[in-house]
Amino acid sequence: MSKMIDTDGFRKSFAAAPSERPPCSGLAELFEQSGAAMQFTRNAEIYCEDEPADYACRVVSGAVRICKLMSDGRRQIEAFGLPGDIFGIELGDSHRFTAEAIADSVVRLVRRSAVIGFATRDAEAARSLWALATRDLERAQEHVLLLGRKTAQERVATFLLGLARTSACGIVGRADQAMEIPMSRQDIADYLGLTIETVSRTLTQFEAMGLIALRTARNVALCDRAALRELNG
Amino acid sequence: MSKMIDTDGFRKSFAAAPSERPPCSGLAELFEQSGAAMQFTRNAEIYCEDEPADYACRVVSGAVRICKLMSDGRRQIEAFGLPGDIFGIELGDSHRFTAEAIADSVVRLVRRSAVIGFATRDAEAARSLWALATRDLERAQEHVLLLGRKTAQERVATFLLGLARTSACGIVGRADQAMEIPMSRQDIADYLGLTIETVSRTLTQFEAMGLIALRTARNVALCDRAALRELNG
DNA sequence: CGACATATTGACTGCCATCAAGTAGAGTGG
DNA sequence: CCACTCTACTTGATGGCAGTCAATATGTCG
């Protein structure tokens, strides 16, 4: 399902890229220095809900989904993890979500005890851990607003703009350049609290309105960001 | 709109009550010792979105709502603050939400700098701040699941059970005892991503189903918790 | 090419929102 | 104590957005 690999190549290339996403430089280094890189194939489980939270994770490449399943199969994706994102640090003893690879991915794992040790190292380290939780909180709160009060069009517009922002961090591309969508329609739907059909229809509408251009199902260009921001709410 | 008062009486009574809600004993003491108590009348604004975040808050008595407004008036309540709850600590310089009193309330305020100072005092203090953010994150994530995937009935059932849990902490009452609902139907609706009509109708349905008993609009008894938990998802 | 997963499109349904009365409580003044 | 008023809540009728069910299209990989 997943195997240990050596990823010095990955480490160097990502350490060189001045990513602005993770607010916690010290934590990132912790993963680079004492983390074990693991490869996960598409749809492989990284950890499961209620499983002991022995490890914390950082995405090196690929993409992951952090989600919850209801007893009848309904699924809600809380967040996507893209390169640089840290996830799986828990207050309690067990994971409160399931984490799965969306695409073939490399994830670095560090022991829970190492994170705790890091937190008690110095004030700066403790602050970065607090900042990480706070940033996750802010993201979750934006998500609450989206799910509670936005229409399908607004949700999809917000999603596209958010994805453009994160993918612009890694690849310094032009504004109107096409971007890859790493997740399936089902993933997008479960993130936005919609169905695949509604996501698909909304994207088609956006294309008809001239807001986006779909080169393939997984490759989209934002043609009219101003209009998308209007729809943002 | 709001005035400074002396609340030694409040402080003593609440310090005596062994509340299990706040996970951070040190932080609570910070508010009790160096916080200024302020009284807010119903619907008074405690702070406003985008306002400088000079103060953090802790509810002494009453209840508050932490919410966001969209440009066209749609409102989403992210969380309710009940006695003991701490809110308004921000990573950035400004508040990302509006906080308002739901009922006449007493709130203790401490300077942002005091919180920062507290965080750098020792490892235990830093940890409690991290734990606070993490707990808020967990609550927000549950909220995401509720708004993304639950039906109206499930949302209301979850809300009632949650309220019963928190009010059971302050007042050690019997399980089937009636509890006061401090917030209006509009507040509940804006918290659950519904309309007042749907909230009202759902409560009426629950009463017809024998799950709850509404003595008045703001006083409810949970008659069949097992059935409510079924609806929880 | 053929098989399978993924995505799109169409027809129809249903849950919840909207619009509109009607009712109940809380507070006020006579 | 009782009208009066105002706000909060409930109930009813109707509509629309997104969900469901179903068929077709587009990739993707052996």
Short mmCIF file of C-alpha atoms in Angstrom, two decimals, chain B:
data_model
loop_
_atom_site.label_atom_id
_atom_site.label_comp_id
_atom_site.label_asym_id
_atom_site.label_seq_id
_atom_site.Cartn_x
_atom_site.Cartn_y
_atom_site.Cartn_z
CA MET B 1 -24.07 50.65 25.46
CA SER B 2 -21.76 49.07 28.01
CA LYS B 3 -20.16 50.19 31.24
CA MET B 4 -17.39 49.19 33.57
CA ILE B 5 -18.52 47.50 36.75
CA ASP B 6 -16.98 45.81 39.70
CA THR B 7 -17.71 42.10 39.64
CA ASP B 8 -15.93 40.59 42.60
CA GLY B 9 -19.14 38.83 43.40
CA PHE B 10 -19.23 37.23 40.00
CA ARG B 11 -15.61 36.28 40.18
CA LYS B 12 -15.91 34.52 43.51
CA SER B 13 -18.99 32.55 42.55
CA PHE B 14 -17.52 31.40 39.28
CA ALA B 15 -14.12 30.61 40.72
CA ALA B 16 -15.86 28.35 43.19
CA ALA B 17 -17.80 26.42 40.57
CA PRO B 18 -15.69 23.49 39.29
CA SER B 19 -16.35 24.13 35.60
CA GLU B 20 -14.95 21.43 33.32
CA ARG B 21 -15.34 23.34 30.07
CA PRO B 22 -12.11 25.38 29.80
CA PRO B 23 -9.12 23.10 29.34
CA CYS B 24 -6.75 25.88 30.33
CA SER B 25 -6.65 26.66 34.02
CA GLY B 26 -3.78 29.11 33.71
CA LEU B 27 -5.52 31.19 31.10
CA ALA B 28 -8.70 31.37 33.11
CA GLU B 29 -6.73 32.72 36.05
CA LEU B 30 -5.12 35.33 33.84
CA PHE B 31 -8.58 36.68 33.06
CA GLU B 32 -9.69 36.54 36.68
CA GLN B 33 -6.60 38.30 37.97
CA SER B 34 -5.75 40.91 35.37
CA GLY B 35 -8.99 41.12 33.42
CA ALA B 36 -11.38 44.06 33.50
CA ALA B 37 -15.02 43.04 33.85
CA MET B 38 -17.44 44.76 31.52
CA GLN B 39 -21.16 44.53 31.34
CA PHE B 40 -22.87 44.28 27.98
CA THR B 41 -26.58 44.62 27.43
CA ARG B 42 -28.46 42.31 25.09
CA ASN B 43 -27.33 42.77 21.46
CA ALA B 44 -24.48 45.09 22.47
CA GLU B 45 -21.37 44.73 20.34
CA ILE B 46 -18.29 43.49 22.21
CA TYR B 47 -16.02 43.91 19.22
CA CYS B 48 -16.45 44.20 15.51
CA GLU B 49 -14.95 42.43 12.54
CA ASP B 50 -11.72 44.08 11.26
CA GLU B 51 -11.42 46.12 14.45
CA PRO B 52 -7.93 46.05 16.05
CA ALA B 53 -7.68 43.01 18.29
CA ASP B 54 -6.42 44.82 21.37
CA TYR B 55 -8.32 42.67 23.83
CA ALA B 56 -9.15 39.04 24.38
CA CYS B 57 -12.34 38.03 26.20
CA ARG B 58 -13.73 35.52 28.63
CA VAL B 59 -17.42 35.10 29.32
CA VAL B 60 -18.28 35.40 33.02
CA SER B 61 -22.04 35.27 32.74
CA GLY B 62 -24.63 35.47 29.99
CA ALA B 63 -23.89 34.39 26.44
CA VAL B 64 -22.29 35.81 23.31
CA ARG B 65 -22.31 35.03 19.62
CA ILE B 66 -19.21 35.10 17.42
CA CYS B 67 -20.30 35.71 13.86
CA LYS B 68 -19.52 36.91 10.39
CA LEU B 69 -21.65 39.01 8.10
CA MET B 70 -21.65 38.76 4.31
CA SER B 71 -22.01 41.90 2.21
CA ASP B 72 -25.67 41.20 1.45
CA GLY B 73 -26.63 40.60 5.07
CA ARG B 74 -26.37 36.84 5.29
CA ARG B 75 -25.00 35.94 8.68
CA GLN B 76 -23.14 32.90 9.96
CA ILE B 77 -22.60 32.33 13.65
CA GLU B 78 -19.34 30.44 14.12
CA ALA B 79 -19.74 29.75 17.80
CA PHE B 80 -21.60 30.67 20.93
CA GLY B 81 -19.65 31.75 23.98
CA LEU B 82 -21.00 30.56 27.30
CA PRO B 83 -19.64 31.20 30.80
CA GLY B 84 -16.00 30.13 30.97
CA ASP B 85 -15.40 30.34 27.23
CA ILE B 86 -12.47 32.38 25.98
CA PHE B 87 -12.64 34.10 22.60
CA GLY B 88 -11.14 36.92 20.60
CA ILE B 89 -7.48 35.85 20.70
CA GLU B 90 -6.15 36.50 17.20
CA LEU B 91 -3.00 35.60 15.35
CA GLY B 92 -3.14 38.81 13.31
CA ASP B 93 -3.77 42.37 14.38
CA SER B 94 -7.51 42.55 13.85
CA HIS B 95 -10.59 40.60 14.87
CA ARG B 96 -11.83 38.26 12.19
CA PHE B 97 -15.35 38.10 13.62
CA THR B 98 -17.91 40.24 15.32
CA ALA B 99 -18.77 39.39 18.93
CA GLU B 100 -22.11 40.44 20.39
CA ALA B 101 -23.94 39.76 23.63
CA ILE B 102 -26.92 37.45 23.17
CA ALA B 103 -28.28 38.26 26.62
CA ASP B 104 -27.14 40.72 29.25
CA SER B 105 -23.64 39.48 29.92
CA VAL B 106 -20.49 40.11 31.89
CA VAL B 107 -17.25 39.63 29.99
CA ARG B 108 -13.71 39.95 31.28
CA LEU B 109 -11.22 41.59 28.94
CA VAL B 110 -7.44 41.32 29.03
CA ARG B 111 -4.98 43.16 26.83
CA ARG B 112 -3.59 41.31 23.87
CA SER B 113 -0.11 42.02 25.21
CA ALA B 114 -1.01 40.26 28.45
CA VAL B 115 -1.98 37.14 26.49
CA ILE B 116 1.28 37.27 24.53
CA GLY B 117 3.15 37.73 27.79
CA PHE B 118 1.31 34.79 29.28
CA ALA B 119 2.20 32.62 26.31
CA THR B 120 5.91 33.27 26.71
CA ARG B 121 5.85 32.80 30.49
CA ASP B 122 6.50 29.07 30.49
CA ALA B 123 5.95 25.91 28.51
CA GLU B 124 2.77 25.05 30.37
CA ALA B 125 1.23 28.42 29.53
CA ALA B 126 2.21 28.13 25.88
CA ARG B 127 0.67 24.68 25.77
CA SER B 128 -2.61 25.90 27.20
CA LEU B 129 -2.85 28.54 24.49
CA TRP B 130 -2.20 25.87 21.87
CA ALA B 131 -4.78 23.62 23.50
CA LEU B 132 -7.33 26.43 23.38
CA ALA B 133 -6.79 26.98 19.66
CA THR B 134 -6.92 23.23 19.03
CA ARG B 135 -10.15 22.87 20.93
CA ASP B 136 -11.69 25.70 18.95
CA LEU B 137 -10.46 23.98 15.82
CA GLU B 138 -12.11 20.70 16.81
CA ARG B 139 -15.37 22.52 17.45
CA ALA B 140 -15.15 24.29 14.09
CA GLN B 141 -14.46 20.98 12.34
CA GLU B 142 -17.54 19.40 13.89
CA HIS B 143 -19.43 22.45 12.71
CA VAL B 144 -18.14 21.90 9.17
CA LEU B 145 -19.46 18.35 9.17
CA LEU B 146 -22.82 19.56 10.45
CA LEU B 147 -23.18 22.29 7.84
CA GLY B 148 -21.78 20.26 4.98
CA ARG B 149 -23.61 17.00 5.36
CA LYS B 150 -26.39 17.00 7.96
CA THR B 151 -30.10 17.47 7.40
CA ALA B 152 -32.16 20.08 9.24
CA GLN B 153 -33.35 17.52 11.79
CA GLU B 154 -29.82 16.29 12.40
CA ARG B 155 -28.54 19.83 12.83
CA VAL B 156 -31.16 20.73 15.39
CA ALA B 157 -30.65 17.45 17.27
CA THR B 158 -26.90 18.09 17.39
CA PHE B 159 -27.50 21.61 18.61
CA LEU B 160 -29.82 20.51 21.40
CA LEU B 161 -27.46 17.79 22.61
CA GLY B 162 -24.53 20.20 22.51
CA LEU B 163 -26.41 22.80 24.46
CA ALA B 164 -27.46 20.20 27.02
CA ARG B 165 -23.84 19.16 27.46
CA THR B 166 -22.61 22.68 28.08
CA SER B 167 -25.44 23.67 30.37
CA ALA B 168 -24.98 20.47 32.35
CA CYS B 169 -21.46 21.66 33.20
CA GLY B 170 -22.57 24.78 35.00
CA ILE B 171 -25.74 23.52 36.59
CA VAL B 172 -25.44 19.93 37.76
CA GLY B 173 -28.99 19.02 36.84
CA ARG B 174 -30.85 15.82 36.12
CA ALA B 175 -30.74 14.47 32.61
CA ASP B 176 -34.39 15.05 31.77
CA GLN B 177 -34.53 18.46 33.39
CA ALA B 178 -35.61 21.45 31.35
CA MET B 179 -32.91 23.83 30.20
CA GLU B 180 -32.97 27.44 29.15
CA ILE B 181 -32.05 28.28 25.56
CA PRO B 182 -30.20 31.59 25.82
CA MET B 183 -30.30 32.41 22.11
CA SER B 184 -33.12 33.40 19.77
CA ARG B 185 -34.40 31.28 16.89
CA GLN B 186 -32.59 33.62 14.53
CA ASP B 187 -29.31 32.95 16.35
CA ILE B 188 -29.90 29.20 16.22
CA ALA B 189 -30.74 29.41 12.52
CA ASP B 190 -27.63 31.43 11.73
CA TYR B 191 -25.55 28.93 13.68
CA LEU B 192 -27.05 25.89 11.94
CA GLY B 193 -27.14 27.35 8.44
CA LEU B 194 -30.95 27.26 8.35
CA THR B 195 -33.82 29.75 8.56
CA ILE B 196 -35.85 30.60 11.66
CA GLU B 197 -38.87 28.92 10.11
CA THR B 198 -37.05 25.64 9.60
CA VAL B 199 -35.66 25.72 13.13
CA SER B 200 -39.11 26.38 14.54
CA ARG B 201 -40.76 23.70 12.42
CA THR B 202 -38.12 21.15 13.34
CA LEU B 203 -38.56 21.82 17.04
CA THR B 204 -42.31 21.41 16.62
CA GLN B 205 -41.71 18.11 14.82
CA PHE B 206 -39.46 16.92 17.63
CA GLU B 207 -42.14 17.76 20.14
CA ALA B 208 -44.75 15.86 18.11
CA MET B 209 -42.33 12.92 17.95
CA GLY B 210 -41.97 13.02 21.72
CA LEU B 211 -38.25 13.78 21.61
CA ILE B 212 -38.48 17.08 23.44
CA ALA B 213 -40.92 19.15 25.45
CA LEU B 214 -41.13 22.88 24.90
CA ARG B 215 -42.38 24.54 28.04
CA THR B 216 -41.85 27.97 26.52
CA ALA B 217 -39.98 28.94 23.35
CA ARG B 218 -36.78 29.36 25.34
CA ASN B 219 -37.19 26.42 27.70
CA VAL B 220 -36.82 22.88 26.45
CA ALA B 221 -36.52 19.44 28.03
CA LEU B 222 -34.91 16.55 26.19
CA CYS B 223 -37.25 13.62 26.68
CA ASP B 224 -35.62 11.05 24.44
CA ARG B 225 -31.89 11.57 24.23
CA ALA B 226 -31.30 8.20 22.60
CA ALA B 227 -33.52 9.16 19.67
CA LEU B 228 -31.83 12.55 19.42
CA ARG B 229 -28.44 10.84 19.32
CA GLU B 230 -29.73 8.64 16.51
CA LEU B 231 -30.52 11.79 14.56
CA ASN B 232 -27.09 13.15 15.40
CA GLY B 233 -25.64 11.27 12.41
#
